[in-house]
Amino acid sequence: QGWELVEIDGIKRLQKTFKFNNFANALSFTNKIGALCEQEGHHPAILTEWGRVTVTWWSHKIKGLHVNDFVMAAKTDALL
Amino acid sequence: QGWELVEIDGIKRLQKTFKFNNFANALSFTNKIGALCEQEGHHPAILTEWGRVTVTWWSHKIKGLHVNDFVMAAKTDALL
């Protein structure tokens, strides 16, 4: 899958960087994730840069990872 | 202005967090920045989260800050 388990500020998170060939395609993917997370009511951190988008999922309420984050990670992959 | 000088991975950058009242407005601002940076041919890092967008400007070529980054920061403020 390519998702990494990272710990930032003491909170475990799922993170993956998606590569694109320019800025516009990266931003387009960010917007697809935006539509998904609004629909699901669960919001990640989305870092948009030239040629790449880094997505980080975790559950704010439990300050860590819930099974839902793994589901959202899989749904993020499916947006490609 | 509210822009902070930060050093990440040994590179000085300009960074500011803009607050919004939901995810959709944050993503909308991300897209405004996207249009600006495509127009100017200079791309920042844009972190989109629920209720906030953190923008980071620096110049990749010189691995630091150029006067153009300060201009882009001002233009980012003007998008609000």
JSON list of C-alpha atoms in Angstrom, two decimals:
[
{"chain": "A", "resi": 1, "resn": "GLN", "atom": "CA", "xyz": [0.00, 0.00, 0.00]},
{"chain": "A", "resi": 2, "resn": "GLY", "atom": "CA", "xyz": [2.85, 2.39, 0.75]},
{"chain": "A", "resi": 3, "resn": "TRP", "atom": "CA", "xyz": [1.33, 3.90, 3.89]},
{"chain": "A", "resi": 4, "resn": "GLU", "atom": "CA", "xyz": [3.81, 4.51, 6.66]},
{"chain": "A", "resi": 5, "resn": "LEU", "atom": "CA", "xyz": [3.13, 4.56, 10.36]},
{"chain": "A", "resi": 6, "resn": "VAL", "atom": "CA", "xyz": [4.59, 7.79, 11.69]},
{"chain": "A", "resi": 7, "resn": "GLU", "atom": "CA", "xyz": [4.50, 9.44, 15.10]},
{"chain": "A", "resi": 8, "resn": "ILE", "atom": "CA", "xyz": [4.20, 13.24, 15.14]},
{"chain": "A", "resi": 9, "resn": "ASP", "atom": "CA", "xyz": [3.73, 15.18, 18.38]},
{"chain": "A", "resi": 10, "resn": "GLY", "atom": "CA", "xyz": [3.25, 11.87, 20.20]},
{"chain": "A", "resi": 11, "resn": "ILE", "atom": "CA", "xyz": [0.36, 10.83, 17.97]},
{"chain": "A", "resi": 12, "resn": "LYS", "atom": "CA", "xyz": [0.53, 7.79, 15.68]},
{"chain": "A", "resi": 13, "resn": "ARG", "atom": "CA", "xyz": [-0.62, 8.53, 12.13]},
{"chain": "A", "resi": 14, "resn": "LEU", "atom": "CA", "xyz": [-0.80, 6.95, 8.68]},
{"chain": "A", "resi": 15, "resn": "GLN", "atom": "CA", "xyz": [1.13, 8.87, 6.03]},
{"chain": "A", "resi": 16, "resn": "LYS", "atom": "CA", "xyz": [1.75, 8.45, 2.31]},
{"chain": "A", "resi": 17, "resn": "THR", "atom": "CA", "xyz": [3.22, 10.67, -0.40]},
{"chain": "A", "resi": 18, "resn": "PHE", "atom": "CA", "xyz": [1.64, 10.51, -3.87]},
{"chain": "A", "resi": 19, "resn": "LYS", "atom": "CA", "xyz": [3.76, 11.67, -6.81]},
{"chain": "A", "resi": 20, "resn": "PHE", "atom": "CA", "xyz": [2.49, 13.69, -9.79]},
{"chain": "A", "resi": 21, "resn": "ASN", "atom": "CA", "xyz": [4.17, 15.24, -12.83]},
{"chain": "A", "resi": 22, "resn": "ASN", "atom": "CA", "xyz": [3.21, 18.85, -12.08]},
{"chain": "A", "resi": 23, "resn": "PHE", "atom": "CA", "xyz": [1.47, 21.11, -9.58]},
{"chain": "A", "resi": 24, "resn": "ALA", "atom": "CA", "xyz": [-1.97, 21.07, -11.21]},
{"chain": "A", "resi": 25, "resn": "ASN", "atom": "CA", "xyz": [-2.30, 17.29, -11.00]},
{"chain": "A", "resi": 26, "resn": "ALA", "atom": "CA", "xyz": [-1.19, 17.34, -7.38]},
{"chain": "A", "resi": 27, "resn": "LEU", "atom": "CA", "xyz": [-3.80, 19.99, -6.54]},
{"chain": "A", "resi": 28, "resn": "SER", "atom": "CA", "xyz": [-6.43, 18.03, -8.43]},
{"chain": "A", "resi": 29, "resn": "PHE", "atom": "CA", "xyz": [-5.73, 15.01, -6.20]},
{"chain": "A", "resi": 30, "resn": "THR", "atom": "CA", "xyz": [-5.95, 17.24, -3.12]},
{"chain": "A", "resi": 31, "resn": "ASN", "atom": "CA", "xyz": [-9.44, 18.25, -4.24]},
{"chain": "A", "resi": 32, "resn": "LYS", "atom": "CA", "xyz": [-10.47, 14.63, -4.76]},
{"chain": "A", "resi": 33, "resn": "ILE", "atom": "CA", "xyz": [-9.37, 13.89, -1.21]},
{"chain": "A", "resi": 34, "resn": "GLY", "atom": "CA", "xyz": [-11.28, 16.97, -0.10]},
{"chain": "A", "resi": 35, "resn": "ALA", "atom": "CA", "xyz": [-14.50, 15.68, -1.64]},
{"chain": "A", "resi": 36, "resn": "LEU", "atom": "CA", "xyz": [-13.94, 12.26, -0.04]},
{"chain": "A", "resi": 37, "resn": "CYS", "atom": "CA", "xyz": [-13.27, 13.57, 3.44]},
{"chain": "A", "resi": 38, "resn": "GLU", "atom": "CA", "xyz": [-16.25, 15.94, 3.37]},
{"chain": "A", "resi": 39, "resn": "GLN", "atom": "CA", "xyz": [-18.44, 13.00, 2.33]},
{"chain": "A", "resi": 40, "resn": "GLU", "atom": "CA", "xyz": [-17.07, 10.78, 5.11]},
{"chain": "A", "resi": 41, "resn": "GLY", "atom": "CA", "xyz": [-16.89, 13.49, 7.77]},
{"chain": "A", "resi": 42, "resn": "HIS", "atom": "CA", "xyz": [-13.27, 12.63, 8.56]},
{"chain": "A", "resi": 43, "resn": "HIS", "atom": "CA", "xyz": [-10.50, 15.04, 7.60]},
{"chain": "A", "resi": 44, "resn": "PRO", "atom": "CA", "xyz": [-6.79, 14.37, 7.06]},
{"chain": "A", "resi": 45, "resn": "ALA", "atom": "CA", "xyz": [-3.86, 16.74, 6.77]},
{"chain": "A", "resi": 46, "resn": "ILE", "atom": "CA", "xyz": [-3.09, 17.25, 3.07]},
{"chain": "A", "resi": 47, "resn": "LEU", "atom": "CA", "xyz": [0.25, 18.75, 2.10]},
{"chain": "A", "resi": 48, "resn": "THR", "atom": "CA", "xyz": [0.20, 19.94, -1.51]},
{"chain": "A", "resi": 49, "resn": "GLU", "atom": "CA", "xyz": [3.52, 20.70, -3.22]},
{"chain": "A", "resi": 50, "resn": "TRP", "atom": "CA", "xyz": [4.77, 20.81, -6.80]},
{"chain": "A", "resi": 51, "resn": "GLY", "atom": "CA", "xyz": [4.51, 17.21, -8.01]},
{"chain": "A", "resi": 52, "resn": "ARG", "atom": "CA", "xyz": [3.40, 15.59, -4.79]},
{"chain": "A", "resi": 53, "resn": "VAL", "atom": "CA", "xyz": [0.69, 15.32, -2.17]},
{"chain": "A", "resi": 54, "resn": "THR", "atom": "CA", "xyz": [1.37, 13.97, 1.31]},
{"chain": "A", "resi": 55, "resn": "VAL", "atom": "CA", "xyz": [-1.72, 12.70, 3.10]},
{"chain": "A", "resi": 56, "resn": "THR", "atom": "CA", "xyz": [-1.82, 12.05, 6.85]},
{"chain": "A", "resi": 57, "resn": "TRP", "atom": "CA", "xyz": [-4.71, 10.31, 8.56]},
{"chain": "A", "resi": 58, "resn": "TRP", "atom": "CA", "xyz": [-5.38, 10.01, 12.31]},
{"chain": "A", "resi": 59, "resn": "SER", "atom": "CA", "xyz": [-8.31, 10.34, 14.65]},
{"chain": "A", "resi": 60, "resn": "HIS", "atom": "CA", "xyz": [-8.34, 13.59, 16.59]},
{"chain": "A", "resi": 61, "resn": "LYS", "atom": "CA", "xyz": [-10.76, 12.33, 19.25]},
{"chain": "A", "resi": 62, "resn": "ILE", "atom": "CA", "xyz": [-8.61, 9.39, 20.34]},
{"chain": "A", "resi": 63, "resn": "LYS", "atom": "CA", "xyz": [-5.30, 11.11, 19.46]},
{"chain": "A", "resi": 64, "resn": "GLY", "atom": "CA", "xyz": [-4.22, 8.09, 17.48]},
{"chain": "A", "resi": 65, "resn": "LEU", "atom": "CA", "xyz": [-5.27, 5.57, 14.91]},
{"chain": "A", "resi": 66, "resn": "HIS", "atom": "CA", "xyz": [-8.73, 4.06, 14.62]},
{"chain": "A", "resi": 67, "resn": "VAL", "atom": "CA", "xyz": [-9.74, 1.37, 12.13]},
{"chain": "A", "resi": 68, "resn": "ASN", "atom": "CA", "xyz": [-11.53, 4.15, 10.23]},
{"chain": "A", "resi": 69, "resn": "ASP", "atom": "CA", "xyz": [-8.17, 5.74, 9.40]},
{"chain": "A", "resi": 70, "resn": "PHE", "atom": "CA", "xyz": [-7.07, 2.56, 7.66]},
{"chain": "A", "resi": 71, "resn": "VAL", "atom": "CA", "xyz": [-10.35, 2.51, 5.74]},
{"chain": "A", "resi": 72, "resn": "MET", "atom": "CA", "xyz": [-9.81, 6.15, 4.72]},
{"chain": "A", "resi": 73, "resn": "ALA", "atom": "CA", "xyz": [-6.25, 5.36, 3.62]},
{"chain": "A", "resi": 74, "resn": "ALA", "atom": "CA", "xyz": [-7.57, 2.62, 1.33]},
{"chain": "A", "resi": 75, "resn": "LYS", "atom": "CA", "xyz": [-10.24, 4.98, -0.02]},
{"chain": "A", "resi": 76, "resn": "THR", "atom": "CA", "xyz": [-7.53, 7.58, -0.67]},
{"chain": "A", "resi": 77, "resn": "ASP", "atom": "CA", "xyz": [-5.60, 5.04, -2.76]},
{"chain": "A", "resi": 78, "resn": "ALA", "atom": "CA", "xyz": [-8.78, 4.30, -4.71]},
{"chain": "A", "resi": 79, "resn": "LEU", "atom": "CA", "xyz": [-9.04, 7.97, -5.78]},
{"chain": "A", "resi": 80, "resn": "LEU", "atom": "CA", "xyz": [-5.99, 7.63, -8.05]},
{"chain": "B", "resi": 1, "resn": "GLN", "atom": "CA", "xyz": [1.59, 40.44, 8.50]},
{"chain": "B", "resi": 2, "resn": "GLY", "atom": "CA", "xyz": [1.85, 37.31, 10.61]},
{"chain": "B", "resi": 3, "resn": "TRP", "atom": "CA", "xyz": [4.47, 35.53, 8.51]},
{"chain": "B", "resi": 4, "resn": "GLU", "atom": "CA", "xyz": [7.08, 33.69, 10.52]},
{"chain": "B", "resi": 5, "resn": "LEU", "atom": "CA", "xyz": [10.63, 32.97, 9.52]},
{"chain": "B", "resi": 6, "resn": "VAL", "atom": "CA", "xyz": [11.16, 29.25, 10.09]},
{"chain": "B", "resi": 7, "resn": "GLU", "atom": "CA", "xyz": [14.06, 26.94, 9.33]},
{"chain": "B", "resi": 8, "resn": "ILE", "atom": "CA", "xyz": [13.17, 23.43, 8.17]},
{"chain": "B", "resi": 9, "resn": "ASP", "atom": "CA", "xyz": [15.81, 20.96, 7.00]},
{"chain": "B", "resi": 10, "resn": "GLY", "atom": "CA", "xyz": [18.37, 23.76, 7.12]},
{"chain": "B", "resi": 11, "resn": "ILE", "atom": "CA", "xyz": [16.38, 25.97, 4.74]},
{"chain": "B", "resi": 12, "resn": "LYS", "atom": "CA", "xyz": [14.91, 29.31, 5.82]},
{"chain": "B", "resi": 13, "resn": "ARG", "atom": "CA", "xyz": [11.25, 29.73, 4.83]},
{"chain": "B", "resi": 14, "resn": "LEU", "atom": "CA", "xyz": [8.29, 32.05, 5.33]},
{"chain": "B", "resi": 15, "resn": "GLN", "atom": "CA", "xyz": [5.31, 30.39, 6.99]},
{"chain": "B", "resi": 16, "resn": "LYS", "atom": "CA", "xyz": [1.83, 31.49, 8.01]},
{"chain": "B", "resi": 17, "resn": "THR", "atom": "CA", "xyz": [-1.30, 29.66, 9.17]},
{"chain": "B", "resi": 18, "resn": "PHE", "atom": "CA", "xyz": [-4.66, 30.99, 7.98]},
{"chain": "B", "resi": 19, "resn": "LYS", "atom": "CA", "xyz": [-7.74, 30.05, 10.02]},
{"chain": "B", "resi": 20, "resn": "PHE", "atom": "CA", "xyz": [-11.17, 29.14, 8.61]},
{"chain": "B", "resi": 21, "resn": "ASN", "atom": "CA", "xyz": [-14.43, 27.97, 10.13]},
{"chain": "B", "resi": 22, "resn": "ASN", "atom": "CA", "xyz": [-14.60, 24.65, 8.32]},
{"chain": "B", "resi": 23, "resn": "PHE", "atom": "CA", "xyz": [-12.80, 22.35, 5.89]},
{"chain": "B", "resi": 24, "resn": "ALA", "atom": "CA", "xyz": [-14.48, 23.60, 2.71]},
{"chain": "B", "resi": 25, "resn": "ASN", "atom": "CA", "xyz": [-13.36, 27.19, 3.24]},
{"chain": "B", "resi": 26, "resn": "ALA", "atom": "CA", "xyz": [-9.83, 26.04, 3.99]},
{"chain": "B", "resi": 27, "resn": "LEU", "atom": "CA", "xyz": [-9.73, 23.99, 0.77]},
{"chain": "B", "resi": 28, "resn": "SER", "atom": "CA", "xyz": [-11.18, 26.92, -1.16]},
{"chain": "B", "resi": 29, "resn": "PHE", "atom": "CA", "xyz": [-8.27, 29.08, 0.02]},
{"chain": "B", "resi": 30, "resn": "THR", "atom": "CA", "xyz": [-5.82, 26.32, -0.97]},
{"chain": "B", "resi": 31, "resn": "ASN", "atom": "CA", "xyz": [-7.26, 26.47, -4.48]},
{"chain": "B", "resi": 32, "resn": "LYS", "atom": "CA", "xyz": [-6.92, 30.26, -4.61]},
{"chain": "B", "resi": 33, "resn": "ILE", "atom": "CA", "xyz": [-3.25, 29.88, -3.70]},
{"chain": "B", "resi": 34, "resn": "GLY", "atom": "CA", "xyz": [-2.99, 27.17, -6.35]},
{"chain": "B", "resi": 35, "resn": "ALA", "atom": "CA", "xyz": [-4.26, 29.54, -9.03]},
{"chain": "B", "resi": 36, "resn": "LEU", "atom": "CA", "xyz": [-1.88, 32.27, -7.86]},
{"chain": "B", "resi": 37, "resn": "CYS", "atom": "CA", "xyz": [1.20, 30.07, -7.83]},
{"chain": "B", "resi": 38, "resn": "GLU", "atom": "CA", "xyz": [0.47, 28.58, -11.24]},
{"chain": "B", "resi": 39, "resn": "GLN", "atom": "CA", "xyz": [0.11, 32.11, -12.58]},
{"chain": "B", "resi": 40, "resn": "GLU", "atom": "CA", "xyz": [3.38, 33.24, -10.99]},
{"chain": "B", "resi": 41, "resn": "GLY", "atom": "CA", "xyz": [5.31, 30.03, -11.68]},
{"chain": "B", "resi": 42, "resn": "HIS", "atom": "CA", "xyz": [6.41, 29.78, -8.05]},
{"chain": "B", "resi": 43, "resn": "HIS", "atom": "CA", "xyz": [4.97, 27.05, -5.83]},
{"chain": "B", "resi": 44, "resn": "PRO", "atom": "CA", "xyz": [4.72, 26.91, -2.04]},
{"chain": "B", "resi": 45, "resn": "ALA", "atom": "CA", "xyz": [3.96, 24.02, 0.28]},
{"chain": "B", "resi": 46, "resn": "ILE", "atom": "CA", "xyz": [0.27, 24.20, 1.25]},
{"chain": "B", "resi": 47, "resn": "LEU", "atom": "CA", "xyz": [-0.93, 22.19, 4.23]},
{"chain": "B", "resi": 48, "resn": "THR", "atom": "CA", "xyz": [-4.73, 21.91, 4.22]},
{"chain": "B", "resi": 49, "resn": "GLU", "atom": "CA", "xyz": [-6.47, 20.77, 7.42]},
{"chain": "B", "resi": 50, "resn": "TRP", "atom": "CA", "xyz": [-9.93, 21.18, 8.91]},
{"chain": "B", "resi": 51, "resn": "GLY", "atom": "CA", "xyz": [-10.24, 24.92, 9.60]},
{"chain": "B", "resi": 52, "resn": "ARG", "atom": "CA", "xyz": [-6.76, 25.97, 8.60]},
{"chain": "B", "resi": 53, "resn": "VAL", "atom": "CA", "xyz": [-4.23, 26.29, 5.81]},
{"chain": "B", "resi": 54, "resn": "THR", "atom": "CA", "xyz": [-0.51, 26.61, 6.48]},
{"chain": "B", "resi": 55, "resn": "VAL", "atom": "CA", "xyz": [1.45, 28.14, 3.60]},
{"chain": "B", "resi": 56, "resn": "THR", "atom": "CA", "xyz": [5.24, 27.91, 3.33]},
{"chain": "B", "resi": 57, "resn": "TRP", "atom": "CA", "xyz": [7.24, 29.87, 0.77]},
{"chain": "B", "resi": 58, "resn": "TRP", "atom": "CA", "xyz": [10.91, 29.46, -0.12]},
{"chain": "B", "resi": 59, "resn": "SER", "atom": "CA", "xyz": [13.01, 29.32, -3.27]},
{"chain": "B", "resi": 60, "resn": "HIS", "atom": "CA", "xyz": [14.09, 25.81, -4.21]},
{"chain": "B", "resi": 61, "resn": "LYS", "atom": "CA", "xyz": [16.92, 26.96, -6.49]},
{"chain": "B", "resi": 62, "resn": "ILE", "atom": "CA", "xyz": [18.74, 28.95, -3.83]},
{"chain": "B", "resi": 63, "resn": "LYS", "atom": "CA", "xyz": [17.59, 26.74, -0.94]},
{"chain": "B", "resi": 64, "resn": "GLY", "atom": "CA", "xyz": [16.45, 29.77, 0.97]},
{"chain": "B", "resi": 65, "resn": "LEU", "atom": "CA", "xyz": [14.53, 33.00, 0.76]},
{"chain": "B", "resi": 66, "resn": "HIS", "atom": "CA", "xyz": [14.51, 35.33, -2.23]},
{"chain": "B", "resi": 67, "resn": "VAL", "atom": "CA", "xyz": [12.73, 38.69, -2.37]},
{"chain": "B", "resi": 68, "resn": "ASN", "atom": "CA", "xyz": [10.16, 36.96, -4.57]},
{"chain": "B", "resi": 69, "resn": "ASP", "atom": "CA", "xyz": [9.07, 34.82, -1.60]},
{"chain": "B", "resi": 70, "resn": "PHE", "atom": "CA", "xyz": [8.18, 37.95, 0.35]},
{"chain": "B", "resi": 71, "resn": "VAL", "atom": "CA", "xyz": [6.23, 39.23, -2.65]},
{"chain": "B", "resi": 72, "resn": "MET", "atom": "CA", "xyz": [4.37, 35.91, -2.88]},
{"chain": "B", "resi": 73, "resn": "ALA", "atom": "CA", "xyz": [3.61, 36.04, 0.85]},
{"chain": "B", "resi": 74, "resn": "ALA", "atom": "CA", "xyz": [2.02, 39.47, 0.40]},
{"chain": "B", "resi": 75, "resn": "LYS", "atom": "CA", "xyz": [0.05, 38.21, -2.60]},
{"chain": "B", "resi": 76, "resn": "THR", "atom": "CA", "xyz": [-1.14, 35.24, -0.51]},
{"chain": "B", "resi": 77, "resn": "ASP", "atom": "CA", "xyz": [-2.48, 37.65, 2.13]},
{"chain": "B", "resi": 78, "resn": "ALA", "atom": "CA", "xyz": [-4.28, 39.57, -0.62]},
{"chain": "B", "resi": 79, "resn": "LEU", "atom": "CA", "xyz": [-6.23, 36.42, -1.61]},
{"chain": "B", "resi": 80, "resn": "LEU", "atom": "CA", "xyz": [-8.25, 36.53, 1.61]}
]
